[in-house]
Short mmCIF file of C-alpha atoms and ligand atoms in Angstrom, two decimals:
data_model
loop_
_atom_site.label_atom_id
_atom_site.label_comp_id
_atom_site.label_asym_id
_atom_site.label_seq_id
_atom_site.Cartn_x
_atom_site.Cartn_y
_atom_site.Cartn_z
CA UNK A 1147 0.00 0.00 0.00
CA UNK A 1148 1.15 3.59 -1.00
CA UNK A 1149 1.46 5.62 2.33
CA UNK A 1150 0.54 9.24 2.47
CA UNK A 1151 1.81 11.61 4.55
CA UNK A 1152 -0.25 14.40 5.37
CA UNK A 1153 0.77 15.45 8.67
CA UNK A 1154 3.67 18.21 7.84
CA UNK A 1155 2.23 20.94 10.75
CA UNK A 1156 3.53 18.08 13.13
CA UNK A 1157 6.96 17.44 11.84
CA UNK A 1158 8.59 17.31 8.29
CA UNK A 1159 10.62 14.57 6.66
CA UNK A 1160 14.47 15.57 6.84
CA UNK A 1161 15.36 17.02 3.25
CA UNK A 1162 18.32 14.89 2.22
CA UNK A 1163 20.64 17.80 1.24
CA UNK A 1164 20.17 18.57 4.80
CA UNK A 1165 21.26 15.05 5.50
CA UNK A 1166 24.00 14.99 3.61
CA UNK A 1167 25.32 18.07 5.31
CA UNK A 1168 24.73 16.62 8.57
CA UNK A 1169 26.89 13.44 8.17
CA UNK A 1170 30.45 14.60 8.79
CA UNK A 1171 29.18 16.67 11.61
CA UNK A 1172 28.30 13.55 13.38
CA UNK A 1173 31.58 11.46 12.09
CA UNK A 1174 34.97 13.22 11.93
CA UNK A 1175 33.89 16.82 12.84
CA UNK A 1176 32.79 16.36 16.17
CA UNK A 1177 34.60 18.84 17.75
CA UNK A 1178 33.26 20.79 20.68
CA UNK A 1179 32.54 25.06 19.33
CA UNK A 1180 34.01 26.00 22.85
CA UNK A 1181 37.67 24.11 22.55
CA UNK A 1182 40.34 26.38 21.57
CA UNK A 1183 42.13 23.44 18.79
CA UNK A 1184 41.32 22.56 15.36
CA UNK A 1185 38.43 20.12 15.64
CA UNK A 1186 36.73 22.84 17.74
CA UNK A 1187 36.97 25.89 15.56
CA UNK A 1188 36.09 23.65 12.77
CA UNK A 1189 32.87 22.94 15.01
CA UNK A 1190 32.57 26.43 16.45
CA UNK A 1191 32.85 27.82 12.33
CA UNK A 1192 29.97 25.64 11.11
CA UNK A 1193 27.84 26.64 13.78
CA UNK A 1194 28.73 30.23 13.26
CA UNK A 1195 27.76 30.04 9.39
CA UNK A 1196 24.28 28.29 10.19
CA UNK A 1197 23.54 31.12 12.27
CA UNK A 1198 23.71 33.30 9.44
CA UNK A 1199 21.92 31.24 7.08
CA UNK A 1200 18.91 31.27 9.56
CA UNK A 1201 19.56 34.63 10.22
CA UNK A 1202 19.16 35.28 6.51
CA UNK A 1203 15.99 33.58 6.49
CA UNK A 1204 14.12 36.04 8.35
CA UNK A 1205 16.30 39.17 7.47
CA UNK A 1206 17.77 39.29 11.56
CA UNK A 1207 21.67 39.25 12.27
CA UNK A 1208 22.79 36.77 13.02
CA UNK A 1209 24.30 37.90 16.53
CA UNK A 1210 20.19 37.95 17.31
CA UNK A 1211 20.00 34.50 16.71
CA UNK A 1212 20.20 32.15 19.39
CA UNK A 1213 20.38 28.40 19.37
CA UNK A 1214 17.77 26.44 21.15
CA UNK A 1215 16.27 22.77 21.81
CA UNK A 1216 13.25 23.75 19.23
CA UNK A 1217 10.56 26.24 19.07
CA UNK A 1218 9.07 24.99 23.06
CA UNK A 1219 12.12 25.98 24.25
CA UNK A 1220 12.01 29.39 22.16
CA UNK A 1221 8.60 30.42 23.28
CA UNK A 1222 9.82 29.90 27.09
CA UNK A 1223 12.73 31.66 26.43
CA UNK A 1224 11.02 34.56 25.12
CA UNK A 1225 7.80 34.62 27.82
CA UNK A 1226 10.04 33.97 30.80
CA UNK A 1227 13.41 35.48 29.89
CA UNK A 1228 11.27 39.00 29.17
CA UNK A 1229 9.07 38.30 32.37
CA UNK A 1230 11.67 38.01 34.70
CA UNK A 1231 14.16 40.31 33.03
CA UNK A 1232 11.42 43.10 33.57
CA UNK A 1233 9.03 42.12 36.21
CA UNK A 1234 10.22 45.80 38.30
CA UNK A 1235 8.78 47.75 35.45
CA UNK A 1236 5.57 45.27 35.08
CA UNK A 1237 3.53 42.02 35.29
CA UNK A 1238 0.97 41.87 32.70
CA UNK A 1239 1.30 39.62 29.47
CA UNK A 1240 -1.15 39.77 26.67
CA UNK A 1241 -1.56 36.52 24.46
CA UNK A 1242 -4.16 35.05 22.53
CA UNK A 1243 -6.74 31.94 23.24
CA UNK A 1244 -5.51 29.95 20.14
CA UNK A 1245 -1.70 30.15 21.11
CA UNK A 1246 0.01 26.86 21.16
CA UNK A 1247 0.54 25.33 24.30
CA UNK A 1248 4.45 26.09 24.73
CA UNK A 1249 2.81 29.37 24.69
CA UNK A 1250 0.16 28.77 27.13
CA UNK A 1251 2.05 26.70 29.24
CA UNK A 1252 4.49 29.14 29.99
CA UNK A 1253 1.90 32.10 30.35
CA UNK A 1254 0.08 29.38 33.11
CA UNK A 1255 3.74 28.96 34.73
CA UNK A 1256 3.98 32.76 35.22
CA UNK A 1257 0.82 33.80 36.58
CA UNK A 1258 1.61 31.05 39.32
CA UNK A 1259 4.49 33.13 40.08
CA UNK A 1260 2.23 36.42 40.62
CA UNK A 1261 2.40 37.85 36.48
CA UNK A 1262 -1.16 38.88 34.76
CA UNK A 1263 -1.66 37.25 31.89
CA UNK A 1264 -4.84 38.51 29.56
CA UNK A 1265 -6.26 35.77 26.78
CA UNK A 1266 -7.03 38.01 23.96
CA UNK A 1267 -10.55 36.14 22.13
CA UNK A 1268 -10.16 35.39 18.41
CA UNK A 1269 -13.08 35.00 15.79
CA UNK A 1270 -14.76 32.84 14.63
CA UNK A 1271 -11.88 32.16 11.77
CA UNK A 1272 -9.39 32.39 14.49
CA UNK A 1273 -8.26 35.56 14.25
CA UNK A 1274 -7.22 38.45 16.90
CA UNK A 1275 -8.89 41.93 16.43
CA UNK A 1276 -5.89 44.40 17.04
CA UNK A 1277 -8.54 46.86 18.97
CA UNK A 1278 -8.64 43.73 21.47
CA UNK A 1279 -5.05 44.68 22.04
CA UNK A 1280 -5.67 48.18 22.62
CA UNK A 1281 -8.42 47.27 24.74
CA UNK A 1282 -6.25 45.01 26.82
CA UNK A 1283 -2.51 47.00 26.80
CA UNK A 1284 -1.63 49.07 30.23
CA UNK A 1285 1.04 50.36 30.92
CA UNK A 1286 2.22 47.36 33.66
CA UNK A 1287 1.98 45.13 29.84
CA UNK A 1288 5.67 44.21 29.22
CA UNK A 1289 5.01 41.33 26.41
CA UNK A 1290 2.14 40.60 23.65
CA UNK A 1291 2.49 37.59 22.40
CA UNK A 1292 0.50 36.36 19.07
CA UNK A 1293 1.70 33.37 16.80
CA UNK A 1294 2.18 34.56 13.40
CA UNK A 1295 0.28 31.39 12.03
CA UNK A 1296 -1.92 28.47 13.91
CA UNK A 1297 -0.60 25.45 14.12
CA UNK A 1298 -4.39 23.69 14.04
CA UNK A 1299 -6.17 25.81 11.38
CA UNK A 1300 -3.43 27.93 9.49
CA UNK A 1301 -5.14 31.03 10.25
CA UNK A 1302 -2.62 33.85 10.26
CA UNK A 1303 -2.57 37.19 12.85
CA UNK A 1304 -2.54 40.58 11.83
CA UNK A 1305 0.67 40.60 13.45
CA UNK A 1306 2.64 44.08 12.35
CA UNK A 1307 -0.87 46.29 13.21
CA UNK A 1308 -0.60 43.94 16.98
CA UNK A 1309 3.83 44.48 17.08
CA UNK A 1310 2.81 48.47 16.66
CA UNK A 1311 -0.04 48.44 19.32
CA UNK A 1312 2.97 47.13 21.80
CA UNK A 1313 5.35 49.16 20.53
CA UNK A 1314 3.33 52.35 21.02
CA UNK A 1315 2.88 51.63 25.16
CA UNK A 1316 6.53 50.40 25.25
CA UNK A 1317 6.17 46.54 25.54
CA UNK A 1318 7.87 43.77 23.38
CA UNK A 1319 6.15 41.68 21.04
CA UNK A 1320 7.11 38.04 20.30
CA UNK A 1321 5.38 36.31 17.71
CA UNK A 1322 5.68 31.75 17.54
CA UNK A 1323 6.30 31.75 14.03
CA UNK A 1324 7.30 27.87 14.13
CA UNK A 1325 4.48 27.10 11.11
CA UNK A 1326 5.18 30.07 8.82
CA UNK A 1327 9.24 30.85 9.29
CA UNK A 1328 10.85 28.50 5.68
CA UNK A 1329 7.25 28.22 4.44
CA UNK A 1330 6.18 32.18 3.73
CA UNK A 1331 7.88 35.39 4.05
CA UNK A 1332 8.88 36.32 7.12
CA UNK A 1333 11.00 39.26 8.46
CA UNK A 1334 11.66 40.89 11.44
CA UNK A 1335 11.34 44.09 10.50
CA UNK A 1336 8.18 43.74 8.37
CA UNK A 1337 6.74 42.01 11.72
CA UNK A 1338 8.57 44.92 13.78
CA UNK A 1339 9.14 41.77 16.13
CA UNK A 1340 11.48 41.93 18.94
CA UNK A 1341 11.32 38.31 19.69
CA UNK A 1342 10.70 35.61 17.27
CA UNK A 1343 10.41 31.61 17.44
CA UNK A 1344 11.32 29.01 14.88
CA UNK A 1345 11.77 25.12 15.21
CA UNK A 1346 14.05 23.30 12.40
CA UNK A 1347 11.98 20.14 12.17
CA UNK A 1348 8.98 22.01 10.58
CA UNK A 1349 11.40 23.33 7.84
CA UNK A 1350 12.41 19.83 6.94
CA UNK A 1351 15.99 20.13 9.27
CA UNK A 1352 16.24 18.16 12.34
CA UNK A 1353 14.09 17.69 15.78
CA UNK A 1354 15.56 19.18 18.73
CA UNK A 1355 16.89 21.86 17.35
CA UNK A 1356 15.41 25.52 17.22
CA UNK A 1357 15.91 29.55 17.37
CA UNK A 1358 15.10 32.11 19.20
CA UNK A 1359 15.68 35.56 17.41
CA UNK A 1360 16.03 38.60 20.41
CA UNK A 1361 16.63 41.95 18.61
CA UNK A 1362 19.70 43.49 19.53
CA UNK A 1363 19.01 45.55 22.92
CA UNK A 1364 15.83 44.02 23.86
CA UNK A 1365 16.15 42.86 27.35
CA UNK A 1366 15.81 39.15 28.24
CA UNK A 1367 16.94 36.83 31.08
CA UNK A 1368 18.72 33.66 30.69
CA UNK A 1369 16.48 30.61 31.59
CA UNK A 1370 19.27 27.56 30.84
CA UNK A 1371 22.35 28.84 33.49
CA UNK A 1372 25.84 27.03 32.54
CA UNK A 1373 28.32 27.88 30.90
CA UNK A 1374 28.93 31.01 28.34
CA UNK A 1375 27.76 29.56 24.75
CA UNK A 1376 24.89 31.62 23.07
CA UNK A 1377 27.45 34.50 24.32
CA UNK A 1378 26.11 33.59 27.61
CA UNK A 1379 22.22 33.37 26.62
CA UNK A 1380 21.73 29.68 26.29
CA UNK A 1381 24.17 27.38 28.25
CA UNK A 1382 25.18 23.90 27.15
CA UNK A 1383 27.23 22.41 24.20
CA UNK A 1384 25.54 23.48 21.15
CA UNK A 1385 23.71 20.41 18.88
CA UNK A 1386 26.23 20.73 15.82
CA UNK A 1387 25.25 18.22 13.61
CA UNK A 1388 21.33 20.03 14.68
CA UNK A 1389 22.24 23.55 14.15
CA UNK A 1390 24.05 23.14 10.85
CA UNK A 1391 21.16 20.74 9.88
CA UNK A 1392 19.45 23.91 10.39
CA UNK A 1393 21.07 25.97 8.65
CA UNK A 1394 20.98 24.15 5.51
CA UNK A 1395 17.00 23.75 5.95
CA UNK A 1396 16.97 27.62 6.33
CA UNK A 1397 18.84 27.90 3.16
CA UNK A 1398 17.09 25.97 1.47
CA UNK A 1399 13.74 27.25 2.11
CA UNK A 1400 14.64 31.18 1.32
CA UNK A 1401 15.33 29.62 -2.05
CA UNK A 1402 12.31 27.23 -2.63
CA UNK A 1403 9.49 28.86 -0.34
CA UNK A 1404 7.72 31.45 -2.72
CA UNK A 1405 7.54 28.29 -5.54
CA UNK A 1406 6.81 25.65 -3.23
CA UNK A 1407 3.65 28.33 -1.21
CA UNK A 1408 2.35 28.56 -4.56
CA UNK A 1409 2.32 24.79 -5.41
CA UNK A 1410 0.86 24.05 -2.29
CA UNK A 1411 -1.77 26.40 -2.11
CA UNK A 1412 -3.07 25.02 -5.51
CA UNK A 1413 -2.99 21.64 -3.78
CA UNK A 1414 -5.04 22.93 -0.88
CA UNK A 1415 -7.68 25.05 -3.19
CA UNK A 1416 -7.90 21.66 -4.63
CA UNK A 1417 -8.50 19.47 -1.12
CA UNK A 1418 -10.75 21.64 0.21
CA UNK A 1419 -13.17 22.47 -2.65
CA UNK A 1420 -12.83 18.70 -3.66
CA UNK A 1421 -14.25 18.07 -0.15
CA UNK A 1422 -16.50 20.66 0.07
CA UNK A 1423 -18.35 18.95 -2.86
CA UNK A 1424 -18.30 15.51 -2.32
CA UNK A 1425 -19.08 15.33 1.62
CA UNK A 1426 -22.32 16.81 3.22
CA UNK A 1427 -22.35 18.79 6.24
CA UNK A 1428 -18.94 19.37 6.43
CA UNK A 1429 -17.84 23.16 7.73
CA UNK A 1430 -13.68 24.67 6.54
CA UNK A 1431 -12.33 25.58 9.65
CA UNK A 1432 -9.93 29.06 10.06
CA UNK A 1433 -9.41 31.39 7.66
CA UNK A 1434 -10.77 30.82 4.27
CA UNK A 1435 -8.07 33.59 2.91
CA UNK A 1436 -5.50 34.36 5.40
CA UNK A 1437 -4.42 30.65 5.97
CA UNK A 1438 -1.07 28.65 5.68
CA UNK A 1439 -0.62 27.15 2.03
CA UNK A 1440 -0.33 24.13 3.33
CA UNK A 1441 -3.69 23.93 5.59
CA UNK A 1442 -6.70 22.07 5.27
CA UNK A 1443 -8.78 21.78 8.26
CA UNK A 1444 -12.60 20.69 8.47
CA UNK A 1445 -15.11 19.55 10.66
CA UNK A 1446 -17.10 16.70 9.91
CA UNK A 1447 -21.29 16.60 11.29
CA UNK A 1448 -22.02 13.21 13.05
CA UNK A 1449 -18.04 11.62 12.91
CA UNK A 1450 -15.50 11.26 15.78
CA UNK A 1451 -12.31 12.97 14.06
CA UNK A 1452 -10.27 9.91 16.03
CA UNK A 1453 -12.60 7.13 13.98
CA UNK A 1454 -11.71 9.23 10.61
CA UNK A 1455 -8.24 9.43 11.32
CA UNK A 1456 -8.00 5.55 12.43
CA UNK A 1457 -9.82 4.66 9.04
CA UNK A 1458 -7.77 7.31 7.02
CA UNK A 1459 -4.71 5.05 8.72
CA UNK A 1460 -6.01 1.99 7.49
CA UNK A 1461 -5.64 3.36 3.90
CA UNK A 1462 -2.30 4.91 4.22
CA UNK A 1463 -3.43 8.45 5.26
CA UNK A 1464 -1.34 10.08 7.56
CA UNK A 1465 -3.82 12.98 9.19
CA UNK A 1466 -4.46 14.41 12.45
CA UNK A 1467 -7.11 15.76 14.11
CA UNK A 1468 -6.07 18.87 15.46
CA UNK A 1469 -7.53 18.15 19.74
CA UNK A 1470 -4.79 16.88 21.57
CA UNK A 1471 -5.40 13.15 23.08
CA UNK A 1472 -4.22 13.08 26.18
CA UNK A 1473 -4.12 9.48 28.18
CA UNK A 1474 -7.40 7.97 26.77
CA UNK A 1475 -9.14 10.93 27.58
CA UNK A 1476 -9.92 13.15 24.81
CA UNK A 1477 -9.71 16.72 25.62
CA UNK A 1478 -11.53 18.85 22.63
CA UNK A 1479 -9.13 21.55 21.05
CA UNK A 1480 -8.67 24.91 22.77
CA UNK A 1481 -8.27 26.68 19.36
CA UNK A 1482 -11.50 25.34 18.18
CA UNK A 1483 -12.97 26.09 21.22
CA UNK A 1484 -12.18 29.49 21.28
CA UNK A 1485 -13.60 30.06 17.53
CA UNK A 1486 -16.70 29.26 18.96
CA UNK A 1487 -17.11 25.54 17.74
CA UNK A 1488 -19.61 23.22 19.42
CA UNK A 1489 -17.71 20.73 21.37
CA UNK A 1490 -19.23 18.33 19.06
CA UNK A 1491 -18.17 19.67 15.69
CA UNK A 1492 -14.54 20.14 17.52
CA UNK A 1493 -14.71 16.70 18.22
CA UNK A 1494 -15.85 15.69 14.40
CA UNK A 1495 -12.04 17.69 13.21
CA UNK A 1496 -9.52 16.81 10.80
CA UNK A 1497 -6.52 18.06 9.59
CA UNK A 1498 -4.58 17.89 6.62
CA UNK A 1499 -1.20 19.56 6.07
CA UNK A 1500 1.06 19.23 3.21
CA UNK A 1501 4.60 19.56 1.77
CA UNK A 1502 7.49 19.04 -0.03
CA UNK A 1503 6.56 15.95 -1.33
CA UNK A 1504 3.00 15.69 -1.77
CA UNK A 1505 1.53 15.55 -5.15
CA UNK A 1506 -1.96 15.91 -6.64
CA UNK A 1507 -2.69 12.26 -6.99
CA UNK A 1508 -2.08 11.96 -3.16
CA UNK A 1509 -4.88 14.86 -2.60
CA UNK A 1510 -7.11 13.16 -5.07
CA UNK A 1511 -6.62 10.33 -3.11
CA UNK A 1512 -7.83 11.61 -0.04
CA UNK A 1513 -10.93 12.70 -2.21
CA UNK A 1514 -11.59 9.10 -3.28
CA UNK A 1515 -11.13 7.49 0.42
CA UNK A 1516 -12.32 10.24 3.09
CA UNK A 1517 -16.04 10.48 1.75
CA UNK A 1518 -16.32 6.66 2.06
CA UNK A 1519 -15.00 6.91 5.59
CA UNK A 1520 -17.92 9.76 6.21
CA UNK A 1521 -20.32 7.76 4.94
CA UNK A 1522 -19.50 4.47 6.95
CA UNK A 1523 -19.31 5.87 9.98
CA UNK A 1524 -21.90 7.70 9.82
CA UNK A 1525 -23.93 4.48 8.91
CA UNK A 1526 -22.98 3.14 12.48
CA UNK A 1527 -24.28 6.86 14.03
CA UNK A 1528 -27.36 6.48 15.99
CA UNK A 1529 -27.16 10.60 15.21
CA UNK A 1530 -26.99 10.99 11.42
CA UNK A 1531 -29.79 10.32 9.50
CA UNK A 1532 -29.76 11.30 5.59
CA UNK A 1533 -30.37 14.47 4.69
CA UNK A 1534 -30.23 15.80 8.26
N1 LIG B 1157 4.74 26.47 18.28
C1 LIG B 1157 3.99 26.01 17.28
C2 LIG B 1157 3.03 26.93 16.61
C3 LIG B 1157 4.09 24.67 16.89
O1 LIG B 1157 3.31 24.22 15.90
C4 LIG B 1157 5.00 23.83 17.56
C5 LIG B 1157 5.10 22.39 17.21
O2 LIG B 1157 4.11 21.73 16.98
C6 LIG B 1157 5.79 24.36 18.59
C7 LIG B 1157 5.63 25.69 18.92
C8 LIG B 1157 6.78 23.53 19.32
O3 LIG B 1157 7.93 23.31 18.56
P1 LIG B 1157 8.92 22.09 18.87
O4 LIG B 1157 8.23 20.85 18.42
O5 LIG B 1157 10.15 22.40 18.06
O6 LIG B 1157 9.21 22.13 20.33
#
């Protein structure tokens, strides 16, 4: 059976050019960046050269770039370094509902230890109103923090209007821009972002490895105390073989995005009109303009998205369905919840997201199997009845 992989919001395949560039790092140069001889500064320069190639990619410096363990450990960085680095001039945090939970996590972390944290509503597409902001900004607000794109729906935030809302009361604005940095434009100074989160396995480079960008003078504390790499920022060895895997996937995307965003979004037109049509009762979920290329996500009337997914498995579809399963106990999605969605119809989501590799026959695929999924399960539902 021919597997499909439609899953590419939760991790990419490793492009093999970023492979290949990998190898040595993990064979004969495994020198440590922070020893003075030759198999260090051989280290210490490859390390030095990825950070401008994903400095590039964004248009930051690379001196603003610091290495981390992936885009979880960026969004802490960025919440707690600027909460405790400025909790004297203030304790209020604004965010949004549909943030992802390294986001929310950390916000939940800091208002244990006394910060005020404001969830800014979205619409029913998923999407922040920048007057919410103005609404919600004091002048004890230190941070806003808004994801450039959702990681369930694709939506994307109006994110320079929010960046000059904070700017104009004098707090920082970090933006998660794990789905959207390799995949659209993104800069730092279009954004007028002063902190900025990417994770390399999303741009088809390697898990565990990530960036923070901090624009030069913004204030931050150090949350990972050791020794001085990250010019004292971010202790520990740094993940060669990771970082320059990075690097190379950075690279690679500043050339291919803009081709590959257009392919894609054909691809998606294509899944979600072919849907549309051939499945009743069956609602697009986020944005139906300003969404990722890449991002198909629906709910389904009178399905469990789990029982889709588990029958989309059986024929080689890799999906997801967007609400997190923890332990047996299924938990619907915040995001979804906070557009408004029924916990039913949140319960009845799927989500597609594509990439480098998929092709058309693999969407029309999905077009031949999914509505025969529908329609069986909704056979066994005491709930649906034709025509309902
Ligand atoms: N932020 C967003 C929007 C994401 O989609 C993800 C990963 O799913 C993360 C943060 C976490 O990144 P990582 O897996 O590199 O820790």
């Amino acid at each position: 059976m021919r597997r499909i992989y439609l899953d590419y919001a939760a991790t990419t395949p490793v492009h093999p050019e970023v492979v290949r560039t990998m190898l040595p790092y993990l064979t004969e140069r495994y020198g440590n960046p922070s020893s003075i001889h030759a198999f260090g500064q051989e280290a210490r320069t490859a390390v030095e050269d990825a950070r401008g190639q994903v400095a590039d990619l964004i248009g930051a410096k690379p001196e603003e770039i610091v290495f981390t363990s992936g885009g979880t450990e960026a969004d802490n960085f960025a919440l707690k370094g600027v909460a405790y680095a400025l909790r004297k001039r203030g304790d209020h945090i604004i965010t949004s509902s549909v943030e992802h939970h390294a986001v929310f996590e950390a916000c939940k972390f800091l208002e244990k230890g006394g910060f005020k944290v404001t969830y800014l509503p979205v619409d029913r597409y998923g999407m922040v109103d920048p007057e919410d902001v103005h609404r919600a900004i004091t002048d004890k607000t230190i941070l806003v923090s808004v994801m450039h794109a959702n990681n369930e729906v694709g939506t994307m935030q109006p994110i320079a209007e929010i960046s000059k809302i904070a700017h104009e009361r004098g707090a920082y604005f970090h933006t998660d821009a794990v789905q959207t940095a390799g995949h659209i434009p993104v800069d730092v100074e279009e954004l007028d972002a002063d902190l900025l989160s990417m994770s390399a396995h999303k741009l088809y480079g390697p898990k565990g490895v990530g960036a923070l960008y901090i624009r030069k003078g913004t204030r931050i504390a150090s949350f990972v105390h050791g020794g001085e790499q990250e010019r004292g920022r971010r202790a520990g060895t740094e993940n060669v073989p990771g970082i320059v895997g990075f690097g190379k996937a950075a690279e690679i995307a500043k050339r291919e995005r803009e081709t590959e965003a257009r392919r894609l979004s054909e691809l998606r037109d294509r899944l979600i009109e072919g849907l549309l049509e051939r499945i009743e009762h069956i609602n697009l979920n986020g944005h139906p303009t300003c969404r990722l290329p890449n991002n198909v996500h629906v709910s389904v009337e009178f399905v469990e998205g789990e029982s889709m997914l588990l029958n989309l498995d059986l024929e080689g579809i890799a999906a997801s369905t967007g609400s997190a399963c923890s332990s047996g106990s299924l938990e619907p999605s915040h995001v979804l919840l906070a557009m408004g969605l029924s916990h039913e119809l949140a319960h009845g989501s799927l989500r597609f997201t594509m990439g480098r590799w998929t092709t058309e026959e693999d969407v029309d695929r999905v077009l031949e199997v999914l509505p025969e999924v529908v329609a069986k399960l909704r056979a066994m539902s005491p709930l649906y009845r034709k025509g309902s």
